[in-house]
Coordinates of C-alpha atoms in Angstrom, one line a residue:
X11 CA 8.2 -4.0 17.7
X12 CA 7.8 -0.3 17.7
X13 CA 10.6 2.5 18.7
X14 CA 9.3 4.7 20.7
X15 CA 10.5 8.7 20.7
X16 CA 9.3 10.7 23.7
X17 CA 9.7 14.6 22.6
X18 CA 10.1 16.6 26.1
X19 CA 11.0 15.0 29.2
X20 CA 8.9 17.2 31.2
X21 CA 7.5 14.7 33.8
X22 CA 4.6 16.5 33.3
X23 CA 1.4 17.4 35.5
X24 CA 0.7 14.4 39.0
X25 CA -3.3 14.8 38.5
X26 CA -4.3 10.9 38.8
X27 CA -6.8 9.8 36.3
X28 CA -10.2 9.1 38.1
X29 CA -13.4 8.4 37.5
X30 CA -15.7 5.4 36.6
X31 CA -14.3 4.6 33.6
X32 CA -10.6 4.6 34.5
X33 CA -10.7 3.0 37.5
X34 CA -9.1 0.1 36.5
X35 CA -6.0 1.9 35.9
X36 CA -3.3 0.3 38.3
X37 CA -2.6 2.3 41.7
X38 CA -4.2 5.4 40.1
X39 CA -1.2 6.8 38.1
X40 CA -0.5 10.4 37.1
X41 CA -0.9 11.4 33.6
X42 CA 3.0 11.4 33.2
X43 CA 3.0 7.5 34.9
X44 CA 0.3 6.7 32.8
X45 CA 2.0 7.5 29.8
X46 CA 5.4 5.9 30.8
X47 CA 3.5 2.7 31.2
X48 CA 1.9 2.7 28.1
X49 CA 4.9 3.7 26.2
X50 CA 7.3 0.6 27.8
X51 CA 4.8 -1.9 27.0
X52 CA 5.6 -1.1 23.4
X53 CA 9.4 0.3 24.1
X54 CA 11.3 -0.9 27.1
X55 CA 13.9 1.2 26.5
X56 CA 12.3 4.0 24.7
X57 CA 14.7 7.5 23.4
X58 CA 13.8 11.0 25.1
X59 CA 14.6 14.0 22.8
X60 CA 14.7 17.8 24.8
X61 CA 12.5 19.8 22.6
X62 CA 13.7 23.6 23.5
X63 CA 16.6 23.4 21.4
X64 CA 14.8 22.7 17.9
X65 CA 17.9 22.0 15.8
X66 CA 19.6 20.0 18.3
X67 CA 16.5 18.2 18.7
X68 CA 16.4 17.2 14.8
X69 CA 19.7 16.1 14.8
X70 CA 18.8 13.7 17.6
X71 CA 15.2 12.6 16.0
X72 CA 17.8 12.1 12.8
X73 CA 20.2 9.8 14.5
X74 CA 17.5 8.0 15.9
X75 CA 15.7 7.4 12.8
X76 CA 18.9 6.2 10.6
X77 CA 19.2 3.7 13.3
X78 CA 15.7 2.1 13.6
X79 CA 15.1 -1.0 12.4
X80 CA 11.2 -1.0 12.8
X81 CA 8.7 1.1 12.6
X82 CA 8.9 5.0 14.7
X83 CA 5.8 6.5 16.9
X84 CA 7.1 9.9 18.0
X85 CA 4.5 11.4 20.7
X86 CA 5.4 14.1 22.5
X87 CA 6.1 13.9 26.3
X88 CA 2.5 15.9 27.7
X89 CA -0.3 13.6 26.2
X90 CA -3.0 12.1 27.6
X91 CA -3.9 9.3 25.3
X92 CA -6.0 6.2 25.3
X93 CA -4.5 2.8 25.1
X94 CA -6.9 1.7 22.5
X95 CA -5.3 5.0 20.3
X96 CA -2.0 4.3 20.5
X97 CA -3.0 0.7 19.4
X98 CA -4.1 1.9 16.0
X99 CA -2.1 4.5 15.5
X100 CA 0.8 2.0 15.7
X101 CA -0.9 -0.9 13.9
X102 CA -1.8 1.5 10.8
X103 CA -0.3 0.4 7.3
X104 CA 0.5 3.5 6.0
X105 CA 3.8 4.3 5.5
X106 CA 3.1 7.4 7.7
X107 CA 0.3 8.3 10.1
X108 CA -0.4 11.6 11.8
X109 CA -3.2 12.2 14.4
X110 CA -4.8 15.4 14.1
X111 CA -8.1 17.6 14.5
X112 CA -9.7 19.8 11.7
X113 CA -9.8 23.6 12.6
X114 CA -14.5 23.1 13.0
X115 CA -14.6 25.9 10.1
X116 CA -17.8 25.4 7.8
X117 CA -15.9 25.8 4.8
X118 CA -13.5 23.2 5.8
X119 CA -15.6 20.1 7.3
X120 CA -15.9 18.3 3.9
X121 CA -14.4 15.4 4.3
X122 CA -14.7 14.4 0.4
X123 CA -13.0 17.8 -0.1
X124 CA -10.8 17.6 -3.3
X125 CA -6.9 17.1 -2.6
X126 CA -5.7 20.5 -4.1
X127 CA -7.0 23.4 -4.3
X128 CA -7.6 25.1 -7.6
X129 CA -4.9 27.8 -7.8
X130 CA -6.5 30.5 -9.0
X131 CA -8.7 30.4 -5.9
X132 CA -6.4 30.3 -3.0
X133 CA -2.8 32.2 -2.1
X134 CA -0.9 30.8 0.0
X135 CA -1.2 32.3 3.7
X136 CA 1.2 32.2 7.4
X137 CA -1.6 31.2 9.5
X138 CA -1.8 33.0 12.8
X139 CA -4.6 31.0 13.6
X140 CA -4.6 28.4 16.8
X141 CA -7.0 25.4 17.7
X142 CA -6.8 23.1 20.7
X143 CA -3.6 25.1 21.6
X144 CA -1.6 24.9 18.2
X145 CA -0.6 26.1 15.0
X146 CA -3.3 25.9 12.3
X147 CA -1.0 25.3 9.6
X148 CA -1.9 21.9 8.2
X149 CA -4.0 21.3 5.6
X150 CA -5.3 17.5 4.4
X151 CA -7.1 16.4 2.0
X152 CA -9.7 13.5 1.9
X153 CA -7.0 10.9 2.8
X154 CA -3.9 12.3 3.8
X155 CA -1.7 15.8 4.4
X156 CA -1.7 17.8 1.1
X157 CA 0.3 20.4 2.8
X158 CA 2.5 21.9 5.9
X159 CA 3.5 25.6 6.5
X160 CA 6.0 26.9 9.7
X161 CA 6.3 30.2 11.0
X162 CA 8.6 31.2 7.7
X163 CA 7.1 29.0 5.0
X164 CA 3.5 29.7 3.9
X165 CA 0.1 27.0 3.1
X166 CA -2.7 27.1 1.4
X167 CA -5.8 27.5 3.5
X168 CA -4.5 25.6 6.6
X169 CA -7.8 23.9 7.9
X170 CA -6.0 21.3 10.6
X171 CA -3.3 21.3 13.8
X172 CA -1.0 18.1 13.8
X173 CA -1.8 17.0 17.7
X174 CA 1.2 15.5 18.3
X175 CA 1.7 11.1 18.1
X176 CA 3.0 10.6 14.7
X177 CA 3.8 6.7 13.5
X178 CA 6.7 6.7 10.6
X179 CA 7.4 2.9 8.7
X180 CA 10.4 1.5 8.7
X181 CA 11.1 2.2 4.8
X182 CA 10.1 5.5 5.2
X183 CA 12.7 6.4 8.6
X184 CA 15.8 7.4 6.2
X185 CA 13.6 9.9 4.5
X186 CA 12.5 11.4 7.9
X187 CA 16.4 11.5 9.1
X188 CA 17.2 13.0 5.8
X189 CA 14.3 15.8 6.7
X190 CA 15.2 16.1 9.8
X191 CA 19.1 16.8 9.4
X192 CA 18.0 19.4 6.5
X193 CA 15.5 21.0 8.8
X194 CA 18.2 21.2 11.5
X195 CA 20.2 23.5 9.0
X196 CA 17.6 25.8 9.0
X197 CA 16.3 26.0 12.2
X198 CA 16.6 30.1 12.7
X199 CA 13.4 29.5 10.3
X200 CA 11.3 28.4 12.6
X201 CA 9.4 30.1 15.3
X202 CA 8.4 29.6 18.6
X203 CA 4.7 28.7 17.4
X204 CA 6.2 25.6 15.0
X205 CA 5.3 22.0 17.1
X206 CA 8.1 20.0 16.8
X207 CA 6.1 17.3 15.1
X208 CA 4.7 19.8 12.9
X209 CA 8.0 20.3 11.1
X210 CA 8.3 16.4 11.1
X211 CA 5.0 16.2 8.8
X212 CA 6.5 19.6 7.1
X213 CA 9.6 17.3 6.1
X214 CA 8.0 14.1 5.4
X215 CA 4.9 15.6 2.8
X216 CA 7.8 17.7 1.1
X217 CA 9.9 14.6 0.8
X218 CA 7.1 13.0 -0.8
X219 CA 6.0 10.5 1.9
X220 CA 2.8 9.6 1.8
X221 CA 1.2 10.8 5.3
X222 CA -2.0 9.5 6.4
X223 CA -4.3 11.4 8.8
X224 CA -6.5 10.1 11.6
X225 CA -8.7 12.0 14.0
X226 CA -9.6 10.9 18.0
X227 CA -12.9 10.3 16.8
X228 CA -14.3 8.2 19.7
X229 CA -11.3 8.2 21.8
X230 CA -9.2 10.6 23.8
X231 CA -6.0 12.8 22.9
X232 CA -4.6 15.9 24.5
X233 CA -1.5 17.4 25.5
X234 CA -1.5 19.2 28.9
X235 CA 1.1 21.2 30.2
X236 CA -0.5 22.5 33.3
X237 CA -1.9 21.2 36.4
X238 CA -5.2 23.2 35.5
X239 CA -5.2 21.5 31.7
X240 CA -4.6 18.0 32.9
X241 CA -7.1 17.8 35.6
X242 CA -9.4 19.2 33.0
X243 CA -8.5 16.7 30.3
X244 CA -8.4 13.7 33.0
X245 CA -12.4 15.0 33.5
X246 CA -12.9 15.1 29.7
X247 CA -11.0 11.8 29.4
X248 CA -13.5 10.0 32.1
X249 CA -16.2 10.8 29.5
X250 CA -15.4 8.2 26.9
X251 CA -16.0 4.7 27.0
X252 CA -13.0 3.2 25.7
X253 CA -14.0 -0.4 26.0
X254 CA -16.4 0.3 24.2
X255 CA -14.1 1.7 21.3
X256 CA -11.9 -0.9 21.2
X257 CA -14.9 -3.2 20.7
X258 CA -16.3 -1.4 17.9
X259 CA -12.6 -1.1 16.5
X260 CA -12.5 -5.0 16.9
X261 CA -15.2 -5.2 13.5
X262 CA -14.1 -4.6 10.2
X263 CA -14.8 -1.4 8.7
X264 CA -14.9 -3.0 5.0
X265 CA -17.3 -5.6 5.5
X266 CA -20.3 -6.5 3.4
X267 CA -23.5 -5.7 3.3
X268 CA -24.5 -8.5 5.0
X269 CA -22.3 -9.2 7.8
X270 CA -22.9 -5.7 8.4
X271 CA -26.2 -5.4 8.9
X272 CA -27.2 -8.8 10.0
X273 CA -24.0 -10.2 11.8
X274 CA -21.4 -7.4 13.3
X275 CA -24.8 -5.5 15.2
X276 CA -24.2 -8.2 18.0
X277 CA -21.6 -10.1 17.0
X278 CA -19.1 -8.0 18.3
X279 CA -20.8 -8.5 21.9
X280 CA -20.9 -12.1 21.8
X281 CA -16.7 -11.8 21.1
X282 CA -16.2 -9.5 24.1
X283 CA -17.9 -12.1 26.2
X284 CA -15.8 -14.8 24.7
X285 CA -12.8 -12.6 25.4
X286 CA -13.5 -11.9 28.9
X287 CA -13.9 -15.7 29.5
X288 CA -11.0 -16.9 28.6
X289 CA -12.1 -18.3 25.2
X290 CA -9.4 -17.9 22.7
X291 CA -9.9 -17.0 18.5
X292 CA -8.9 -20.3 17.7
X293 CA -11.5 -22.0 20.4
X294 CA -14.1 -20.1 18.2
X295 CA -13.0 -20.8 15.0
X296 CA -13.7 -24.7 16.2
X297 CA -16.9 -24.2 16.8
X298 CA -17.8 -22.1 13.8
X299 CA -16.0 -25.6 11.8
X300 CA -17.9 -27.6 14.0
X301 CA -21.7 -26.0 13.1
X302 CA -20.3 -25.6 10.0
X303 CA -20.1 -29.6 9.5
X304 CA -23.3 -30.3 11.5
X305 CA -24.9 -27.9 8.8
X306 CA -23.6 -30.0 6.1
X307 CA -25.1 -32.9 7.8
X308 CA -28.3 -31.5 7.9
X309 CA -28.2 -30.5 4.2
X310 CA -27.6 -34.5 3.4
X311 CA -30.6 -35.8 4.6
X312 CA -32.6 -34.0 2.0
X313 CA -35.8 -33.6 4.3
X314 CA -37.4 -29.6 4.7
X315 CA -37.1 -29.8 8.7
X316 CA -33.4 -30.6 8.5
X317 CA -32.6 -28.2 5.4
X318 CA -34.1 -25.6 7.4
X319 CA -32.1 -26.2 10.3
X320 CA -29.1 -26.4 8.3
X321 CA -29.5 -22.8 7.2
X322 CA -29.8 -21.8 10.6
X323 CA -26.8 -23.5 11.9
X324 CA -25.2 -22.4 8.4
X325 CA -25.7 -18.8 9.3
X326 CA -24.4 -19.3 12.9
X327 CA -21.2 -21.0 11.6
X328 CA -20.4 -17.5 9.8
X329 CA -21.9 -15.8 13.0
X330 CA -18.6 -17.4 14.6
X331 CA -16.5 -17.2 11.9
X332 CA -17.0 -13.5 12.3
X333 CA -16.9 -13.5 16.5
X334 CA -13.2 -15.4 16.0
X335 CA -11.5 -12.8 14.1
X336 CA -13.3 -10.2 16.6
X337 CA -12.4 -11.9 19.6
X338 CA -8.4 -11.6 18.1
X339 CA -8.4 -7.6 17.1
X340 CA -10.5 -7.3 20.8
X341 CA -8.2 -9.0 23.1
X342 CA -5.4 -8.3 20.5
X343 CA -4.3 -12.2 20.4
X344 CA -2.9 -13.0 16.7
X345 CA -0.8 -15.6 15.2
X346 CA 0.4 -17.3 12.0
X347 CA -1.7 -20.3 13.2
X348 CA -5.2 -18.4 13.9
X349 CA -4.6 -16.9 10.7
X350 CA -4.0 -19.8 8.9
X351 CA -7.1 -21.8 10.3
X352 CA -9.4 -19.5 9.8
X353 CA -8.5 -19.0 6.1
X354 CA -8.2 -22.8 5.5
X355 CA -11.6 -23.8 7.3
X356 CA -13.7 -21.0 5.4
X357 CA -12.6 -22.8 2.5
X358 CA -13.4 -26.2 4.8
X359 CA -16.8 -25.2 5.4
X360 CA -18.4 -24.0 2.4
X361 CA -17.2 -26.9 0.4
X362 CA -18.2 -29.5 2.8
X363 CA -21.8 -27.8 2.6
X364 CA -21.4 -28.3 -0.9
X365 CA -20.9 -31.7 -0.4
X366 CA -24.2 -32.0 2.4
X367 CA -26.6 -30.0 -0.5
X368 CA -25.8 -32.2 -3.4
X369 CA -25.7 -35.8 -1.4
X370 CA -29.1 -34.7 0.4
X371 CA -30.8 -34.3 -3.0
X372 CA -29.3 -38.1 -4.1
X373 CA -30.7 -39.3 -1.0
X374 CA -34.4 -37.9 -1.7
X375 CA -33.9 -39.1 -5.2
X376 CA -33.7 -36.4 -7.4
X377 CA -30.8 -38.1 -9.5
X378 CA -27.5 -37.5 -9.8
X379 CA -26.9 -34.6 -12.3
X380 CA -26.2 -32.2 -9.4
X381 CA -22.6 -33.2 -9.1
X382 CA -22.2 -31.4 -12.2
X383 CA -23.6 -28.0 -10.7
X384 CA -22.2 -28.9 -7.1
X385 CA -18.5 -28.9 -9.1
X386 CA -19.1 -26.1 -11.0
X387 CA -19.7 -24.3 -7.6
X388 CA -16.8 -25.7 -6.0
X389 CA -14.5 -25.2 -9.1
X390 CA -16.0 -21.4 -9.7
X391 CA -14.9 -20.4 -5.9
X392 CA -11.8 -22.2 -6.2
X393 CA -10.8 -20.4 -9.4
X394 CA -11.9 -16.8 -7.3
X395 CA -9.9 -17.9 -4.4
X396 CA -7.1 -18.1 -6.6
X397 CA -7.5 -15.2 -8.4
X398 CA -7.9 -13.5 -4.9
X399 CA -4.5 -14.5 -3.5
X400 CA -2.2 -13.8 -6.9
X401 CA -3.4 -10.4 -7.0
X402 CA -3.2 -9.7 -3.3
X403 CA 0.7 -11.5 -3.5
X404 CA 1.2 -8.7 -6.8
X405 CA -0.1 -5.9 -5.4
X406 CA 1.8 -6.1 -2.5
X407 CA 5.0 -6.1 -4.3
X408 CA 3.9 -3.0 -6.1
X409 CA 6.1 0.1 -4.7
X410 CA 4.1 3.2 -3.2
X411 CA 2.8 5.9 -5.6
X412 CA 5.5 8.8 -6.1
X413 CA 3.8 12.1 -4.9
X414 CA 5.5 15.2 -5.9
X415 CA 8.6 16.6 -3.9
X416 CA 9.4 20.5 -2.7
X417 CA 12.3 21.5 -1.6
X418 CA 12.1 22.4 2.1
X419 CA 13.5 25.5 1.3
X420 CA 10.8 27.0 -0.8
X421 CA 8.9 29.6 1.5
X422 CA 4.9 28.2 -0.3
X423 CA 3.6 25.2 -1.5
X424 CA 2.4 27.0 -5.1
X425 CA 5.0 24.7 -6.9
X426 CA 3.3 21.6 -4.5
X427 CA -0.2 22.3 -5.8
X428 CA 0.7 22.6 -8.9
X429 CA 2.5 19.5 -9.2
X430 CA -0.4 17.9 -7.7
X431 CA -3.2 19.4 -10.0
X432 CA -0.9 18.2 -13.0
X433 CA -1.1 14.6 -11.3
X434 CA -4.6 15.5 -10.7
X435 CA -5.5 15.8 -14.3
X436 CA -3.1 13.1 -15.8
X437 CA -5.1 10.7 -13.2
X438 CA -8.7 11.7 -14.7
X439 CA -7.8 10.7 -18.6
X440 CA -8.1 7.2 -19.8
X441 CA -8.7 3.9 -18.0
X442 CA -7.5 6.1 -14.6
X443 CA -10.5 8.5 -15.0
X444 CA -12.9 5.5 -15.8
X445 CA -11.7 4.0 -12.3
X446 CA -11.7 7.0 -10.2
X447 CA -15.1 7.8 -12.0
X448 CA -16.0 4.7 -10.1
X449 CA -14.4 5.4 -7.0
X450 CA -16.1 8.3 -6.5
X451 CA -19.2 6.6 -7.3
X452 CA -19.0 5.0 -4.2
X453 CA -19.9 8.0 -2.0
X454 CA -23.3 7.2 -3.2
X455 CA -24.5 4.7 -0.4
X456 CA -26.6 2.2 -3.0
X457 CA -23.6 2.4 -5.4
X458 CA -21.5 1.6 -2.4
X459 CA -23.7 -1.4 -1.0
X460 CA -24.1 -2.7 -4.7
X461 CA -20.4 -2.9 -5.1
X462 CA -19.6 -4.6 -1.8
X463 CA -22.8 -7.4 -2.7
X464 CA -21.4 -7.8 -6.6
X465 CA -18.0 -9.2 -5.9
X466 CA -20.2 -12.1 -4.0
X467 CA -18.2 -12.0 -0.3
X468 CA -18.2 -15.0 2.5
X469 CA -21.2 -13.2 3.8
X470 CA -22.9 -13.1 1.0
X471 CA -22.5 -16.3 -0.1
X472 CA -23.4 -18.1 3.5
X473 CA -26.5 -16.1 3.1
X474 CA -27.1 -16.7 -0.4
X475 CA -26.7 -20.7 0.8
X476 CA -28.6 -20.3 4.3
X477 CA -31.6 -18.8 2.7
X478 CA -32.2 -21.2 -0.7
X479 CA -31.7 -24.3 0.8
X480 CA -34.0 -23.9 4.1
X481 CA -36.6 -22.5 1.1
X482 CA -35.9 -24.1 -2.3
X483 CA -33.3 -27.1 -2.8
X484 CA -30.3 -27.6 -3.3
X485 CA -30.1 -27.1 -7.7
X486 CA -31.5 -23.6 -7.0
X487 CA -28.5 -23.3 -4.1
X488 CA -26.1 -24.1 -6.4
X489 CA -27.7 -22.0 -9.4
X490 CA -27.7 -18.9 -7.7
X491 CA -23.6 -19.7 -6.5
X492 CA -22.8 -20.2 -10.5
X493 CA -24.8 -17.6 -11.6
X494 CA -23.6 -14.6 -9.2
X495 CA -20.1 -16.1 -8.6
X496 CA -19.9 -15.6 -12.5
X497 CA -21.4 -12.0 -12.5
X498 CA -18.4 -11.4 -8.9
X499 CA -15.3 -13.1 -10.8
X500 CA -16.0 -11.3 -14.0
X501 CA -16.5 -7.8 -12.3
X502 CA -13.9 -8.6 -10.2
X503 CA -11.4 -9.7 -12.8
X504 CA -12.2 -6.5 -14.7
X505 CA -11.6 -4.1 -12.4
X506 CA -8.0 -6.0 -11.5
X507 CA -7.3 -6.2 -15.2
X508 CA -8.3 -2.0 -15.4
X509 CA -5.8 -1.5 -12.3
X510 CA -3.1 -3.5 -13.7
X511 CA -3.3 -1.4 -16.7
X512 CA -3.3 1.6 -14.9

């Protein structure tokens, strides 16, 4: 469950969404409806802070925060928002998530910017400057919010506005009522200009939180506050496809190279047709077992027709293995037990192929001897399976990175910078310079694709499978799974060992 914070409770401007695009929207509802329906299916009973009063409006954002017992999206009471948006912004991980546009400045679009800047460059500034409406007085880094300025306290080369929904963890909801009864203390500070959840990031970032940034990219966001603005924005809003958004949000961003390129280009339309008919994740996950198995069978005959249709219906069976978890994050229909199938039959599948490969080349009479390479296979990707979950199980235990602290009080963010160029530098020494050496690396797009292909993924390995057998046999199969699952678990375990250490 999420608790939801309305800031305003302006009813806001009737214009009706219209267009093709939003015509499925029930009865044609006002932007103000629209946004009270979206809001109660996530938050039937959702609180409604006045924003004139700013101090009297922390205090309330404060009580409300030491009382939540989940996670916090605060959105103000004037946006226009897509469903799809308010879907990710609530399912984010982060322990904090703003939404927010970068001030289009040349000098500022560089999305691999550093963190800080160096201080002999920059002072900090009161920006005067406004974009879509608001404050410029944000600036983020690659990643995240470096730092916040008001009306009274000055940042460093603002280069972003904070539009408005802002998602807060449960861990992190004490620090925010903290903030926000501290902020109330000193709210002759502020000035008219300062956005309410502006001074929410302002509190968090100086607190130390960790807060993560996301644009609209391919959706829609706006606040309107006049008739004129919203049956503008409802025009603009008609514009984007958000179907086809939620589609492309439905794949995985950190995929390999392989199910990128040669799966998730259609895949992702073969789940939205599942979707639409009814066909749940689970329903697909059966029949990627099932060609999984019929692959396998193929593979045990030991004849070139069939091993060539068993890497067909071997790639497929990943094709759906793909489409099931696609079919979930589209239609947004999860569970412990879909999770727990899919995980188990992966496993399921590739071993029973195992099985197919080596008793198909006993059958053609080849000998026996490939039970020994078929186990090594089997006990290799065991062993990486293993090693996979452990470290997953520790890092998750591992508490959030400190980031430096300010006082709210102090009128720059000098002391900020400087605290993180120290962290900066102490992160660039040693084993932590070697890795984020590495990490930077990864901007390159062949270093980037060579490390997703070395640690040997699903994808990789059903292709590495798919494409020996139906052309070799099955001891070059298993070969190639030794040899590179040796190359993955020992750059894996490396890099895990370097992190650990670090």
């Amino acid at each position: 469950m999420t608790r939801v914070v309305l800031l305003g409770s302006s009813p806001g401007p009737d214009t009706a969404p219209t267009g093709p695009r939003l015509a499925a929207l029930p009865g044609a509802p006002t932007v103000a409806e629209r946004l009270r329906s979206q809001i109660l299916s996530l938050d039937p009973r959702p609180a409604t802070i006045e924003s004139g009063d700013v101090a009297a409006a922390l205090r309330a954002l404060a009580d409300v925060a030491e009382s939540a017992t989940e996670s916090l999206l605060i959105l103000p009471a004037d946006s226009l928002i897509h469903d799809e948006l308010i879907y990710q912004i609530t399912k984010t991980k982060r322990g904090a998530l703003a939404l927010i546009a970068k001030e289009p400045r040349p000098e500022t679009t560089d999305e691999a910017a550093e963190e800080t800047v160096p201080i002999d460059e920059a002072e900090p500034e009161i920006s005067l400057r406004r974009f879509e409406g608001l404050p410029v007085r944000s600036r983020v880094g690659k990643s995240r919010v470096v730092s916040v300025g008001t009306a009274h306290h000055a940042v460093t080369r603002p280069n972003t506005v904070m539009l408005g929904p802002l998602h807060v963890s449960t861990r992190n909801a004490p620090v925010l009522a903290e903030a926000c009864r501290e902020m109330a203390g000193m709210a002759h500070l502020f000035g008219e200009d300062d956005d309410l959840v502006q001074l929410l990031v302002f509190g968090l970032v100086r607190k130390g939180v960790s807060v993560g940034v996301r644009g609209r990219r391919d959706l829609f966001y706006r606040r309107v506050t006049t008739q004129e603005e919203a049956a503008e924005a409802v025009a603009d809003m008609s514009g984007f496809d958000e179907d086809r958004a939620r589609l492309n949000n439905a794949v995985k961003g950190a995929d390999g190279f392989f199910t990128t390129y040669f799966v998730s280009t259609y895949s992702r339309f073969i789940a939205r047709w599942a979707a639409r008919r009814g066909l749940t994740p689970n329903q697909v996950t059966l029949i990627s077992i099932t060609l999984g198995v019929l692959a396998a069978a193929c593979f045990a005959t030991g004849d070139r027709p069939w091993m060539v249709l068993g890497g067909v219906l071997i790639y497929f069976a990943f094709v759906f293995d793909c489409v099931d978890g696609q079919v979930a994050r589209y239609a947004r229909k999860f569970g412990v037990l879909g999770a727990w199938l899919d995980a188990t039959f992966d496993r399921f599948k590739e071993y029973v192929v195992f099985a197919g490969l080596a008793v198909g080349w006993v059958v053609s009479g080849n000998g026996e001897e490939i039970w020994i390479l078929a186990l090594a296979a089997l006990g290799l990707q065991s062993v990486r399976h293993l090693l996979d979950f452990s470290y997953g199980v520790a890092n998750r235990r591992k508490p959030p990175a400190q980031l430096p602290t300010l006082p709210l009080t102090a009128p720059d963010d000098r002391d900020l910078r400087k605290a993180l160029e120290r962290r900066r530098v102490e992160r660039s020494t040693g084993i932590r310079g070697v890795l984020k050496m590495w990490s930077k690396a990864g901007r390159y797009r062949a270093v980037h694709w060579a490390r997703k292909m070395i640690v040997f993924p699903i994808g990789e390995r059903f292709a590495a499978i798919a494409i020996t057998a139906a052309l070799f046999d099955a001891r070059i199969t298993f070969l190639t799974l030794v040899i590179w699952g040796t190359v993955a678990a020992v750059y894996t375990l490396t890099g895990r060992l370097m992190r650990s250490l670090a």
